[in-house]
Coordinates of C-alpha atoms in Angstrom, one line a residue:
X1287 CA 119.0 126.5 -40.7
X1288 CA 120.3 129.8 -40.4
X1289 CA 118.9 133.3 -39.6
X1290 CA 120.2 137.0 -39.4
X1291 CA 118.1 140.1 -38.9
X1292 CA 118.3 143.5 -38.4
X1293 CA 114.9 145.8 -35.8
X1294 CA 115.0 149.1 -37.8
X1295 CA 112.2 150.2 -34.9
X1296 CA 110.0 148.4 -32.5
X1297 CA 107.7 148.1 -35.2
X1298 CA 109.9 146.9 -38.5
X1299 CA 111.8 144.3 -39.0
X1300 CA 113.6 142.8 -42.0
X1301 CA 115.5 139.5 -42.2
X1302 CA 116.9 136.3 -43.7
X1303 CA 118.7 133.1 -44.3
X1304 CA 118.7 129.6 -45.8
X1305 CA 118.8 126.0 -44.6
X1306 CA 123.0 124.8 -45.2
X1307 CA 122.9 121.7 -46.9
X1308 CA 124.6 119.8 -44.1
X1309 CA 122.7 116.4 -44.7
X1310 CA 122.4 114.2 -47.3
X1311 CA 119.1 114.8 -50.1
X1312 CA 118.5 118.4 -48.0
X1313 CA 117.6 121.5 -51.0
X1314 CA 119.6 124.2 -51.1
X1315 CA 117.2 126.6 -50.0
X1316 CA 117.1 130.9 -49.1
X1317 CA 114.7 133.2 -47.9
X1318 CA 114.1 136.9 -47.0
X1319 CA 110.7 138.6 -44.9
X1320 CA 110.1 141.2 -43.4
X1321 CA 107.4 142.2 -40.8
X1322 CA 105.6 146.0 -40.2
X1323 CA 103.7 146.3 -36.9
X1324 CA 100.3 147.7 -37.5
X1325 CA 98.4 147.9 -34.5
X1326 CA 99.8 147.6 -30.4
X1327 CA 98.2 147.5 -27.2
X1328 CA 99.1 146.4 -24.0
X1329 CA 97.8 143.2 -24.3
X1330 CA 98.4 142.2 -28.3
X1331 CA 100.1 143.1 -31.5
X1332 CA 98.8 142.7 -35.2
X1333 CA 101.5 142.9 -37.7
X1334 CA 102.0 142.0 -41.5
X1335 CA 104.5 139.9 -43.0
X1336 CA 105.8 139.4 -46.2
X1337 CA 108.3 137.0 -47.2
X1338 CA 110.2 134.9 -50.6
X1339 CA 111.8 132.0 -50.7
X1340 CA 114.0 130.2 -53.2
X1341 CA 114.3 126.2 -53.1
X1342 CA 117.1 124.0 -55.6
X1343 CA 117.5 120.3 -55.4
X1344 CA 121.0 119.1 -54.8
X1345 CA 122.7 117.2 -57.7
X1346 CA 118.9 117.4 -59.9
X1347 CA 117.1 120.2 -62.2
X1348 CA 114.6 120.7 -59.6
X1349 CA 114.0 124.3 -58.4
X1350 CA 110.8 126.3 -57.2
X1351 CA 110.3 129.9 -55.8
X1352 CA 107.7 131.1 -53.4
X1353 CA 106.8 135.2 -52.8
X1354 CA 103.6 136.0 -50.6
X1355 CA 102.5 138.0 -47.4
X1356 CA 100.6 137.1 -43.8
X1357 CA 98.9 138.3 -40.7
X1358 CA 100.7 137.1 -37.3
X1359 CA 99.0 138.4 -33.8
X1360 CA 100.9 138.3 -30.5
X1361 CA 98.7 137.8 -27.4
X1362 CA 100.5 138.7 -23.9
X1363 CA 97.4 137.6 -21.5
X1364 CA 97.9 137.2 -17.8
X1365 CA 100.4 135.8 -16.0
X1366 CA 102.4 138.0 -18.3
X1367 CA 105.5 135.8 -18.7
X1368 CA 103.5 133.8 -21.3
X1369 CA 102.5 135.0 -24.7
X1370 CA 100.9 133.3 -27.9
X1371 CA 101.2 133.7 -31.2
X1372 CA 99.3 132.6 -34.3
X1373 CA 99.6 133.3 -38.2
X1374 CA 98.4 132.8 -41.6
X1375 CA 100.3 133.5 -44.6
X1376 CA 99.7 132.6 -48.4
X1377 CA 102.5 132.4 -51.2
X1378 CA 102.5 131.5 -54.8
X1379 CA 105.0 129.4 -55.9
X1380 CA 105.9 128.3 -59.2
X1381 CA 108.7 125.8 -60.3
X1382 CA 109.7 121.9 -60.6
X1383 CA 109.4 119.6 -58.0
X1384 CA 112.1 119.4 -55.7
X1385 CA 112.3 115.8 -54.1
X1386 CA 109.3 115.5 -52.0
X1387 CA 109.2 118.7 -50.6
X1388 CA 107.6 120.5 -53.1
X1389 CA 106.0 117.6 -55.7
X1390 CA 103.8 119.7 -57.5
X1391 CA 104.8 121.7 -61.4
X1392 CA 103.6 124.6 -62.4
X1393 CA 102.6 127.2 -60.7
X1394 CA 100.4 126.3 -57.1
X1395 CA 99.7 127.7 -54.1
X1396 CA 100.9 127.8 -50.9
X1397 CA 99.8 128.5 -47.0
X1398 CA 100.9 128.1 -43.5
X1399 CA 98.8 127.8 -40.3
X1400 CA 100.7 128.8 -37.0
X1401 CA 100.2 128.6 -33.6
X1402 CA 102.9 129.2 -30.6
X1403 CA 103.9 129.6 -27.2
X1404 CA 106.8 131.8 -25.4
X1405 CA 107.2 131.3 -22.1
X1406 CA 109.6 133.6 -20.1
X1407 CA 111.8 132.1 -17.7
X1408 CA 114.4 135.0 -16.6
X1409 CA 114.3 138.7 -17.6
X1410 CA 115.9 137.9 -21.0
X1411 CA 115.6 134.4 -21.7
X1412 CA 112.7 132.1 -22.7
X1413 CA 111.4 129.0 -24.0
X1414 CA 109.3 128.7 -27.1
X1415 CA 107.9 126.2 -29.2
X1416 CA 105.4 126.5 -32.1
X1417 CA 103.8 124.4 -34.5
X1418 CA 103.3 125.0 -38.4
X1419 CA 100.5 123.7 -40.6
X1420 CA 101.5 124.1 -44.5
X1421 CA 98.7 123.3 -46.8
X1422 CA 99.1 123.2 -50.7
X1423 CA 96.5 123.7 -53.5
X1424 CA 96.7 123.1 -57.0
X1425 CA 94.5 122.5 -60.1
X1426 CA 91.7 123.4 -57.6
X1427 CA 92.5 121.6 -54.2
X1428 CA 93.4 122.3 -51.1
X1429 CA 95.5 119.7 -49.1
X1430 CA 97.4 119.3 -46.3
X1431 CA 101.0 119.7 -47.1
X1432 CA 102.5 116.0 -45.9
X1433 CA 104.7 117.8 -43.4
X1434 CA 104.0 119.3 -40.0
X1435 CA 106.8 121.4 -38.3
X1436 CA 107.4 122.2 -34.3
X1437 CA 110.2 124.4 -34.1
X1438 CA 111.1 124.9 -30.1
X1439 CA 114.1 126.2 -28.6
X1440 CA 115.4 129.0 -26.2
X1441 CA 115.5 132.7 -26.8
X1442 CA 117.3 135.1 -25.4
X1443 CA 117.2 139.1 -25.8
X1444 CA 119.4 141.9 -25.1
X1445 CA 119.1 145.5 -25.4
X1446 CA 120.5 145.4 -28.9
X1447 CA 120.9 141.6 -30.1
X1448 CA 118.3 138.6 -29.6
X1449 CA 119.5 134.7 -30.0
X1450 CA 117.0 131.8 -31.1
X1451 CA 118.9 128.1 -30.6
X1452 CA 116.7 125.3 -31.5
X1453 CA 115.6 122.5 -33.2
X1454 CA 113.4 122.0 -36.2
X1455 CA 111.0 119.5 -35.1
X1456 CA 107.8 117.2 -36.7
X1457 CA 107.1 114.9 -39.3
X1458 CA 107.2 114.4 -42.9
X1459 CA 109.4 113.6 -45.7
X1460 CA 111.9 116.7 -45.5
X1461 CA 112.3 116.1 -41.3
X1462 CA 112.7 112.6 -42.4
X1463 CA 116.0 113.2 -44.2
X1464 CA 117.9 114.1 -41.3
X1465 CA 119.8 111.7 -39.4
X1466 CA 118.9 113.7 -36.4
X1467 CA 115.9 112.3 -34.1
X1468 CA 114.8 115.7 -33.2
X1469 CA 115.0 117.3 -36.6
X1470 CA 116.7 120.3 -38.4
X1471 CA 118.9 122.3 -35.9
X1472 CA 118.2 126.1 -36.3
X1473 CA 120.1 129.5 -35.3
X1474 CA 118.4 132.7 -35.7
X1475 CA 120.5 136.0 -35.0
X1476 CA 118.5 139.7 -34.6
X1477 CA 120.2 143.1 -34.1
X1478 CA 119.8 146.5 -33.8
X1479 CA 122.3 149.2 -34.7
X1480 CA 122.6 151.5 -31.9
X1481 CA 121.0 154.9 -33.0
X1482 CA 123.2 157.7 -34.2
X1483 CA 123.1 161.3 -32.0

């Protein structure tokens, strides 16, 4: 998986990406979000998200899109060099099911439960890990999706660029396609243009 983004500010960010077909049965797959900072203090941050995504199967007709929007809050309590994080997003999607990512038709309904740790271990490196809870409902219901994610890896910032290298961790039937034990491997790039005078 692959992820490029540009900080207009500390307090929006836009970027996106897609997940590179590299192993067999994986969907294509892109997707853009961007996030607006709403409220700071010294100890937390509140900020909207919004995000779409757009899902094909390889070699198939099968092809679903996503749009929706979430909450995330960032929580810097004492010692310092740890913070947590937590979300909740929801997103319509609509389409045909793509292997067993996505099995439902039609048009369902889609949210994600997260909850993570960053823990600093330099002045501009650090190790994170989260976990994501998806859950699906259609006709009605509400399910847990039959995947859960733990992405984890190492992040390192700069005064203009910030690196993510990890893996995509968990279980389910999408992890299960790789012939990787740990998962997906991920790359996530962030920038900011240096400000014109």
């Amino acid at each position: 998986m692959l992820s490029v983004g540009h900080a207009f500010s500390d307090d929006l960010q836009l970027n996106g990406g897609g997940l590179l077909p590299v192993f067999p049965n994986a969907p294509w797959a892109a997707f853009a979000q961007g996030k607006l900072v709403i409220a700071r203090t010294d100890t937390a941050t509140v900020a909207l998200r919004g995000s779409g995504a757009l899902l094909a199967q390889r070699g198939g007709t099968g092809i679903a899109a996503a749009l929706g929007a979430g909450l995330l809050v960032d929580a810097y309590p004492p010692p310092r060099w740890l913070s947590i994080h937590g979300g909740l997003s929801v997103h319509g999607t609509r389409g045909t099911p793509i292997t067993r990512l996505l099995p439902f038709d039609g048009e369902s309904g889609l949210g994600l439960l997260e909850l993570g740790l960053t823990a600093r271990t330099g002045r501009r490196a650090a190790l994170l890990a989260e976990i994501w809870l998806p859950l699906a409902w259609d006709d009605g219901d509400m399910n847990a999706f039959p995947v859960v994610l733990a992405p984890w890896g190492l992040r390192w910032g700069g005064p203009r660029l910030a690196l993510d290298i990890g893996m995509l961790s968990g279980s389910g039937p999408l992890l299960g396609d790789s012939p990787l034990l740990v998962g997906w491997p991920y790359l996530a790039i962030a920038g900011r243009l240096p400000e014109s005078r």
